[in-house]
């Protein structure tokens, strides 16, 4: 997306214009998540993960609302966000488990989250 949006063929795309705000939000939350997770600030890292998830959910919703996208726009601009969203869904579940472990949750709670 970062490269394709700069190409003349996609620069004026309605899809690009609809999702750019949410893409920037997701990127900001990802930078913050990296910092907080590296510093072992697990609660803040989890909140950033939720921010990434929310941004990508909004992005995909906005992308799906665009009518008449070409196959090229779908495969270069839309499909990668679905893949990223799927990855972040799984990473959010892992991050919730890490938060529970860091909070010294009971074994029953940890098993429930697993």
One Martini backbone bead per residue (centre of mass of N, CA, C, O) as a GRO file, in nm:
protein
  114
    1UNK     BB    1   0.059   0.062  -0.022
    2UNK     BB    2   0.287   0.270   0.015
    3UNK     BB    3   0.364   0.251  -0.290
    4UNK     BB    4   0.099   0.250  -0.460
    5UNK     BB    5  -0.012   0.535  -0.368
    6UNK     BB    6   0.229   0.687  -0.539
    7UNK     BB    7   0.119   0.605  -0.791
    8UNK     BB    8  -0.046   0.741  -1.052
    9UNK     BB    9  -0.272   0.513  -1.075
   10UNK     BB   10  -0.352   0.554  -0.738
   11UNK     BB   11  -0.355   0.844  -0.616
   12UNK     BB   12  -0.682   0.898  -0.702
   13UNK     BB   13  -0.803   0.689  -0.543
   14UNK     BB   14  -1.069   0.625  -0.349
   15UNK     BB   15  -0.946   0.411  -0.170
   16UNK     BB   16  -0.704   0.569  -0.071
   17UNK     BB   17  -0.866   0.810   0.051
   18UNK     BB   18  -1.038   0.633   0.259
   19UNK     BB   19  -0.773   0.481   0.418
   20UNK     BB   20  -0.539   0.668   0.513
   21UNK     BB   21  -0.611   0.746   0.802
   22UNK     BB   22  -0.615   0.447   0.914
   23UNK     BB   23  -0.328   0.376   0.834
   24UNK     BB   24  -0.188   0.589   1.008
   25UNK     BB   25  -0.303   0.493   1.276
   26UNK     BB   26  -0.184   0.208   1.268
   27UNK     BB   27   0.113   0.299   1.254
   28UNK     BB   28   0.122   0.450   1.521
   29UNK     BB   29   0.038   0.210   1.700
   30UNK     BB   30   0.281   0.031   1.616
   31UNK     BB   31   0.504   0.206   1.726
   32UNK     BB   32   0.402   0.215   2.017
   33UNK     BB   33   0.398  -0.087   2.067
   34UNK     BB   34   0.699  -0.138   2.034
   35UNK     BB   35   0.789   0.037   2.266
   36UNK     BB   36   0.616  -0.081   2.501
   37UNK     BB   37   0.703  -0.378   2.469
   38UNK     BB   38   1.012  -0.331   2.505
   39UNK     BB   39   0.945  -0.195   2.803
   40UNK     BB   40   0.718  -0.369   2.944
   41UNK     BB   41   0.431  -0.215   2.875
   42UNK     BB   42   0.167  -0.405   2.853
   43UNK     BB   43  -0.087  -0.232   2.875
   44UNK     BB   44  -0.008  -0.027   2.654
   45UNK     BB   45   0.035  -0.236   2.433
   46UNK     BB   46  -0.259  -0.339   2.432
   47UNK     BB   47  -0.390  -0.069   2.359
   48UNK     BB   48  -0.242  -0.049   2.088
   49UNK     BB   49  -0.355  -0.308   1.969
   50UNK     BB   50  -0.646  -0.204   1.971
   51UNK     BB   51  -0.582   0.032   1.781
   52UNK     BB   52  -0.503  -0.137   1.541
   53UNK     BB   53  -0.761  -0.298   1.517
   54UNK     BB   54  -0.956  -0.057   1.484
   55UNK     BB   55  -0.820   0.066   1.234
   56UNK     BB   56  -0.851  -0.187   1.048
   57UNK     BB   57  -1.154  -0.212   1.066
   58UNK     BB   58  -1.215   0.067   0.947
   59UNK     BB   59  -1.060   0.030   0.685
   60UNK     BB   60  -1.220  -0.213   0.575
   61UNK     BB   61  -1.492  -0.077   0.580
   62UNK     BB   62  -1.414   0.154   0.384
   63UNK     BB   63  -1.322  -0.031   0.151
   64UNK     BB   64  -1.601  -0.185   0.118
   65UNK     BB   65  -1.759   0.090   0.035
   66UNK     BB   66  -1.624   0.073  -0.230
   67UNK     BB   67  -1.700   0.109  -0.557
   68UNK     BB   68  -1.555  -0.019  -0.825
   69UNK     BB   69  -1.306  -0.206  -0.816
   70UNK     BB   70  -1.032  -0.326  -0.923
   71UNK     BB   71  -0.829  -0.591  -0.932
   72UNK     BB   72  -0.575  -0.431  -0.878
   73UNK     BB   73  -0.680  -0.283  -0.625
   74UNK     BB   74  -0.741  -0.529  -0.462
   75UNK     BB   75  -0.449  -0.672  -0.462
   76UNK     BB   76  -0.282  -0.393  -0.376
   77UNK     BB   77  -0.499  -0.245  -0.153
   78UNK     BB   78  -0.701  -0.458  -0.005
   79UNK     BB   79  -0.593  -0.750   0.067
   80UNK     BB   80  -0.358  -0.674   0.266
   81UNK     BB   81  -0.556  -0.583   0.495
   82UNK     BB   82  -0.675  -0.860   0.557
   83UNK     BB   83  -0.412  -0.989   0.644
   84UNK     BB   84  -0.343  -0.787   0.866
   85UNK     BB   85  -0.601  -0.829   1.032
   86UNK     BB   86  -0.558  -1.129   1.092
   87UNK     BB   87  -0.293  -1.093   1.243
   88UNK     BB   88  -0.404  -0.895   1.464
   89UNK     BB   89  -0.606  -1.085   1.588
   90UNK     BB   90  -0.394  -1.285   1.689
   91UNK     BB   91  -0.211  -1.079   1.843
   92UNK     BB   92  -0.429  -0.993   2.047
   93UNK     BB   93  -0.457  -1.264   2.186
   94UNK     BB   94  -0.163  -1.281   2.278
   95UNK     BB   95  -0.159  -1.010   2.432
   96UNK     BB   96  -0.372  -1.096   2.640
   97UNK     BB   97  -0.199  -1.322   2.761
   98UNK     BB   98   0.038  -1.146   2.846
   99UNK     BB   99  -0.123  -0.965   3.034
  100UNK     BB  100  -0.221  -1.188   3.225
  101UNK     BB  101   0.061  -1.285   3.306
  102UNK     BB  102   0.166  -1.006   3.411
  103UNK     BB  103  -0.090  -1.004   3.623
  104UNK     BB  104  -0.115  -1.283   3.759
  105UNK     BB  105  -0.302  -1.487   3.670
  106UNK     BB  106  -0.479  -1.744   3.681
  107UNK     BB  107  -0.475  -2.050   3.544
  108UNK     BB  108  -0.771  -2.039   3.449
  109UNK     BB  109  -0.743  -1.777   3.288
  110UNK     BB  110  -0.516  -1.866   3.100
  111UNK     BB  111  -0.674  -2.103   2.978
  112UNK     BB  112  -0.907  -1.935   2.862
  113UNK     BB  113  -0.722  -1.761   2.670
  114UNK     BB  114  -0.603  -2.014   2.513
   0.00000   0.00000   0.00000
